[in-house]
Amino acid sequence: MSAAPIVVVRDLVKTFVARGAALRAVDGVSFDVRQGETLGLVGESGSGKSTTGRILVGLEAATSGSINLFGQEISSVRGRVTPAAVRRRLQFVFQDPQNSLNPRMRAQDAIAEPLDVTGGWSRIARDDRVRELLEMVGLPRSCGDRFPHEFSGGQRQRIGIARALALKPDFVICDEPVSSLDVSMQAQIVNLLLDLQERLGLSYLFIAHDLAVVRSISTRVAVMYAGGIVELAPKRELYTSPRHPYTQALLAAVPRITSNRARAAVITGELPSQIDTVPGCTFHPRCPFALERCRIEKPKLREIAPGHLAACHLHETPA
Amino acid sequence: MAEQPLLSVENLTVQFRGDAGWVNAVEGVDFAVGAGECLGIVGESGSGKSVSALSILKLHSPANTRYASGAIRYGDRDLLTLPQRRLRQVRGGEIAMIFQDPMSSLNPVLTIADQIMEPLRQHQGLSVQAARRKAIELLDMVRISDASRRIDDYPHRLSGGMRQRVMIAIAVACRPRLLIADEPTTALDVTIQSQILELLRELQREIGMSVILITHDLGVVAEFAQRVVVMYAGRVVETASVPALFERPMHPYTEGLIRAVPNLDEDVHRLTTIPGSIPDPSMSITGCRFSPRCREAVQSCLEKPPSLVDAGAGHLARCPPRIAAGGIS
Ligand SMILES: Nc1ncnc2c1ncn2[C@@H]1O[C@H](COP(=O)(O)OP(=O)(O)OP(=O)(O)O)[C@@H](O)[C@H]1O
Ligand SMILES: Nc1ncnc2c1ncn2[C@@H]1O[C@H](COP(=O)(O)OP(=O)(O)OP(=O)(O)O)[C@@H](O)[C@H]1O
Ligand code: SF4
Ligand code: SF4
Ligand SMILES: [Mg+2]
Ligand SMILES: [Mg+2]
């Protein structure tokens, strides 16, 4: 049984223009997020993951494409703002907690800021909620009066998570929420996000680089490369039978603590330019299986098995 | 490490001014890194990794920081007592640092070009043109595409991982003898990460660069470092060679960390955690600082702080019961 999608993104494009050059940060991205699921988003650094998330929450305007949130069409293109009622149901946990926390604001006020902005909280209820949130994310209840610089990097990230959860959102975009955390806290936060999801029916878009973490939290996983999704599949399938050569390279490059401490072959080759339009498959300069055709024709993202999508000329015949 | 280490941190205690007086953020920390060696430092958030690393170059704000004990031996100098002027010559030249937080350590009002060229001009005396050429080369080396055009961007126009690579480029620009890298690859995909680590390895081979690698990614430590220091609550609790640490961890805390690493090869319902959380530095704990979270704690653990003991072959652990039992549970 697959629940109805609460987020529908189609053909999303974002172009940044700088000094006359246009940079395609997001280049035709489409996906759904269903009620209660987690869509993991992994991929190359600079491939447009954060930009996609930022467009969804309205921090950035799309160049073109459509977004439907909770059944409401949101024209994300410049000039149109997301209605407040929709915005509240959507929260964002930032990649960079240092940057998203005001250095002169105490932790408790940073966490309570969304409550203060919406209003309607008595002083006592607000303070209780803050302490509850602090505890939820594994910080001492008493540390609310400290300033961001008095916390370690990981502790600051927990404050960001507490803040995002303050308004009990339906959909949370987590942009590398655990990248700066140690393994133990990472595990605690992942478990916490899983518990909250179970309890509250939350949905997540979970952006991260750690493929093992993404496996542990996701329902389905999308892999991005150079502005586009190159593969999307239910997690088990993606990890056990990755079909796109980039996904395969990613999984092979994960450093491990056990046994085969010998390094996997490092893929080399030029990274794709995001400014010049390169014909063909964006991965072809680094792809060990590139065919002549890959240099000329851009592969489309298509279903190669039920629910399993890949954009690669090697997998053109549908199953 | 047979020869004289390149740098050694000895009995370092760093205090911060708290509401109730000075608080030890790290206490009695010892570690050393040899020429061409990579030393990994791991431990939970708040365990004192960054505080230790920043102390090497005395980068804490003097107003509320006290180096209460210790020495940082580098050649025949003690960096803790070196005059600021001479320390500045070491910083960014011989010893370079990649900060944990790339956004706050890049200057938002300067272009990438300005920031990479600065150390090249200052420490290597390059001309503007030569420095720019070198800077583009460095950006290529850290795998930033369209380097000759991206170099004139401001930091906010770069993705998180790109900023991190710019920091790496700045740090290795002057081919330092020691690179202190605080979470240098957390924002990178693993294919780029392995290329960056390969680049660091090349510098190690070519110029004998040493690396202090701080990371929570135990896989990266296992693949890249030779020795590891495990920190907990401001103290070193275990130190060993990489194979010894991962195959025969001695401290219950180290074991917990290794168990908490998520598995790439299977689906799990929930991840394994270490119950409880790290104590705040201001909290006073009489015995072993890990005892409130340790399932193996015995009476003697609560009575006096355990010391770091060599269990043989340079494998040290701060856990008397485990040492007495020969290390393995
Ligand atoms: N404000 C901006 N102005 C110009 N270019 C931008 C801006 N924001 C992002 N970009 C560019 O868009 C591309 C995608 O960036 P984005 O931050 O979405 O990548 P990402 O996938 O999140 O990468 P990372 O994994 O490194 O965080 C990058 O080339 C980046 O430099
Ligand atoms: N400037 C400061 N003032 C007061 N306390 C501080 C300061 N910097 C760090 N601390 C405290 O010192 C302890 C060690 O912090 P440190 O930043 O070294 O942790 P870390 O091991 O690097 O953690 P992370 O993995 O989260 O980066 C923490 O309890 C932290 O709150
Ligand atoms: S389309 Fe061609 S170049 Fe692209 S991933 Fe597939 S085989 Fe490689
Ligand atoms: S000294 Fe005691 S409490 Fe501390 S880690 Fe060892 S067994 Fe546990
Ligand atoms: Mg990002
Ligand atoms: Mg740190």
mmCIF file of C-alpha atoms in Angstrom, chain A residues 41-151:
data_model
loop_
_atom_site.group_PDB
_atom_site.id
_atom_site.type_symbol
_atom_site.label_atom_id
_atom_site.label_comp_id
_atom_site.label_asym_id
_atom_site.label_seq_id
_atom_site.Cartn_x
_atom_site.Cartn_y
_atom_site.Cartn_z
ATOM 1 C CA LEU A 41 18.618 12.347 -1.231
ATOM 2 C CA VAL A 42 22.280 11.597 -1.803
ATOM 3 C CA GLY A 43 24.744 12.538 -4.469
ATOM 4 C CA GLU A 44 27.605 14.583 -5.631
ATOM 5 C CA SER A 45 28.602 17.704 -3.776
ATOM 6 C CA GLY A 46 27.200 20.678 -5.671
ATOM 7 C CA SER A 47 24.631 18.553 -7.496
ATOM 8 C CA GLY A 48 21.694 20.668 -6.336
ATOM 9 C CA LYS A 49 20.399 18.820 -3.264
ATOM 10 C CA SER A 50 20.317 21.824 -0.934
ATOM 11 C CA THR A 51 18.967 24.081 -3.658
ATOM 12 C CA THR A 52 16.101 21.638 -4.219
ATOM 13 C CA GLY A 53 15.334 21.681 -0.488
ATOM 14 C CA ARG A 54 15.576 25.437 -0.298
ATOM 15 C CA ILE A 55 13.131 25.864 -3.158
ATOM 16 C CA LEU A 56 10.654 23.539 -1.429
ATOM 17 C CA VAL A 57 10.624 25.641 1.739
ATOM 18 C CA GLY A 58 10.492 28.855 -0.243
ATOM 19 C CA LEU A 59 13.968 30.124 0.591
ATOM 20 C CA GLU A 60 14.790 30.200 -3.078
ATOM 21 C CA ALA A 61 12.608 30.769 -6.150
ATOM 22 C CA ALA A 62 12.620 28.179 -8.904
ATOM 23 C CA THR A 63 13.345 29.158 -12.476
ATOM 24 C CA SER A 64 10.671 26.779 -13.730
ATOM 25 C CA GLY A 65 8.796 23.667 -12.756
ATOM 26 C CA SER A 66 5.922 22.879 -10.453
ATOM 27 C CA ILE A 67 5.551 21.993 -6.800
ATOM 28 C CA ASN A 68 2.489 20.677 -5.067
ATOM 29 C CA LEU A 69 2.546 20.649 -1.266
ATOM 30 C CA PHE A 70 -0.207 18.967 0.767
ATOM 31 C CA GLY A 71 -2.486 19.103 -2.284
ATOM 32 C CA GLN A 72 -1.906 22.774 -2.954
ATOM 33 C CA GLU A 73 -0.204 23.933 -6.084
ATOM 34 C CA ILE A 74 2.667 26.210 -5.110
ATOM 35 C CA SER A 75 4.019 28.168 -7.950
ATOM 36 C CA SER A 76 7.567 28.356 -6.759
ATOM 37 C CA VAL A 77 8.591 30.704 -9.483
ATOM 38 C CA ARG A 78 9.740 34.158 -8.446
ATOM 39 C CA GLY A 79 7.223 36.542 -7.002
ATOM 40 C CA ARG A 80 4.821 34.007 -5.521
ATOM 41 C CA VAL A 81 5.007 33.207 -1.845
ATOM 42 C CA THR A 82 4.051 30.006 -0.145
ATOM 43 C CA PRO A 83 0.874 30.511 1.948
ATOM 44 C CA ALA A 84 1.597 30.711 5.690
ATOM 45 C CA ALA A 85 -0.640 27.725 6.425
ATOM 46 C CA VAL A 86 1.459 25.559 4.134
ATOM 47 C CA ARG A 87 4.736 27.000 5.313
ATOM 48 C CA ARG A 88 4.045 26.018 8.914
ATOM 49 C CA ARG A 89 3.619 22.386 7.999
ATOM 50 C CA LEU A 90 7.024 22.392 6.391
ATOM 51 C CA GLN A 91 10.231 22.859 8.341
ATOM 52 C CA PHE A 92 13.884 22.859 7.497
ATOM 53 C CA VAL A 93 16.924 21.622 9.361
ATOM 54 C CA PHE A 94 19.984 23.330 7.998
ATOM 55 C CA GLN A 95 23.269 21.905 6.820
ATOM 56 C CA ASP A 96 25.171 24.583 8.640
ATOM 57 C CA PRO A 97 23.971 25.148 12.215
ATOM 58 C CA GLN A 98 26.579 27.808 12.838
ATOM 59 C CA ASN A 99 25.073 29.897 10.133
ATOM 60 C CA SER A 100 21.437 29.394 10.971
ATOM 61 C CA LEU A 101 21.747 30.201 14.669
ATOM 62 C CA ASN A 102 21.981 33.807 15.698
ATOM 63 C CA PRO A 103 25.176 34.067 17.789
ATOM 64 C CA ARG A 104 23.574 36.537 20.176
ATOM 65 C CA MET A 105 20.478 34.453 20.793
ATOM 66 C CA ARG A 106 20.317 31.976 23.665
ATOM 67 C CA ALA A 107 19.538 28.377 22.740
ATOM 68 C CA GLN A 108 16.094 28.540 24.359
ATOM 69 C CA ASP A 109 15.136 31.611 22.328
ATOM 70 C CA ALA A 110 16.437 30.133 19.100
ATOM 71 C CA ILE A 111 14.340 27.034 19.717
ATOM 72 C CA ALA A 112 11.302 29.070 20.704
ATOM 73 C CA GLU A 113 11.582 31.502 17.815
ATOM 74 C CA PRO A 114 9.067 29.649 15.611
ATOM 75 C CA LEU A 115 6.675 29.587 18.606
ATOM 76 C CA ASP A 116 7.179 33.295 19.208
ATOM 77 C CA VAL A 117 6.621 34.088 15.553
ATOM 78 C CA THR A 118 3.350 32.151 15.395
ATOM 79 C CA GLY A 119 2.301 33.399 18.812
ATOM 80 C CA GLY A 120 -0.375 32.038 21.130
ATOM 81 C CA TRP A 121 2.009 30.424 23.615
ATOM 82 C CA SER A 122 1.950 31.451 27.258
ATOM 83 C CA ARG A 123 5.325 31.999 28.866
ATOM 84 C CA ILE A 124 4.998 28.779 30.881
ATOM 85 C CA ALA A 125 3.826 26.654 27.967
ATOM 86 C CA ARG A 126 6.603 28.045 25.818
ATOM 87 C CA ASP A 127 9.319 27.324 28.362
ATOM 88 C CA ASP A 128 7.948 23.828 28.969
ATOM 89 C CA ARG A 129 7.937 23.139 25.271
ATOM 90 C CA VAL A 130 11.533 24.355 24.974
ATOM 91 C CA ARG A 131 12.688 22.062 27.773
ATOM 92 C CA GLU A 132 10.787 19.169 26.244
ATOM 93 C CA LEU A 133 12.457 19.832 22.892
ATOM 94 C CA LEU A 134 15.901 20.094 24.478
ATOM 95 C CA GLU A 135 15.392 16.737 26.099
ATOM 96 C CA MET A 136 14.053 15.234 22.876
ATOM 97 C CA VAL A 137 17.260 16.051 21.058
ATOM 98 C CA GLY A 138 19.477 14.858 23.880
ATOM 99 C CA LEU A 139 20.575 18.151 25.413
ATOM 100 C CA PRO A 140 20.408 18.884 29.123
ATOM 101 C CA ARG A 141 17.151 20.663 30.005
ATOM 102 C CA SER A 142 19.204 23.270 31.788
ATOM 103 C CA CYS A 143 21.375 24.404 28.907
ATOM 104 C CA GLY A 144 18.772 26.672 27.307
ATOM 105 C CA ASP A 145 20.347 29.867 28.543
ATOM 106 C CA ARG A 146 23.651 29.221 26.790
ATOM 107 C CA PHE A 147 24.744 30.908 23.572
ATOM 108 C CA PRO A 148 25.632 29.028 20.370
ATOM 109 C CA HIS A 149 29.399 29.452 20.804
ATOM 110 C CA GLU A 150 29.190 27.657 24.124
ATOM 111 C CA PHE A 151 28.112 24.458 22.422
#
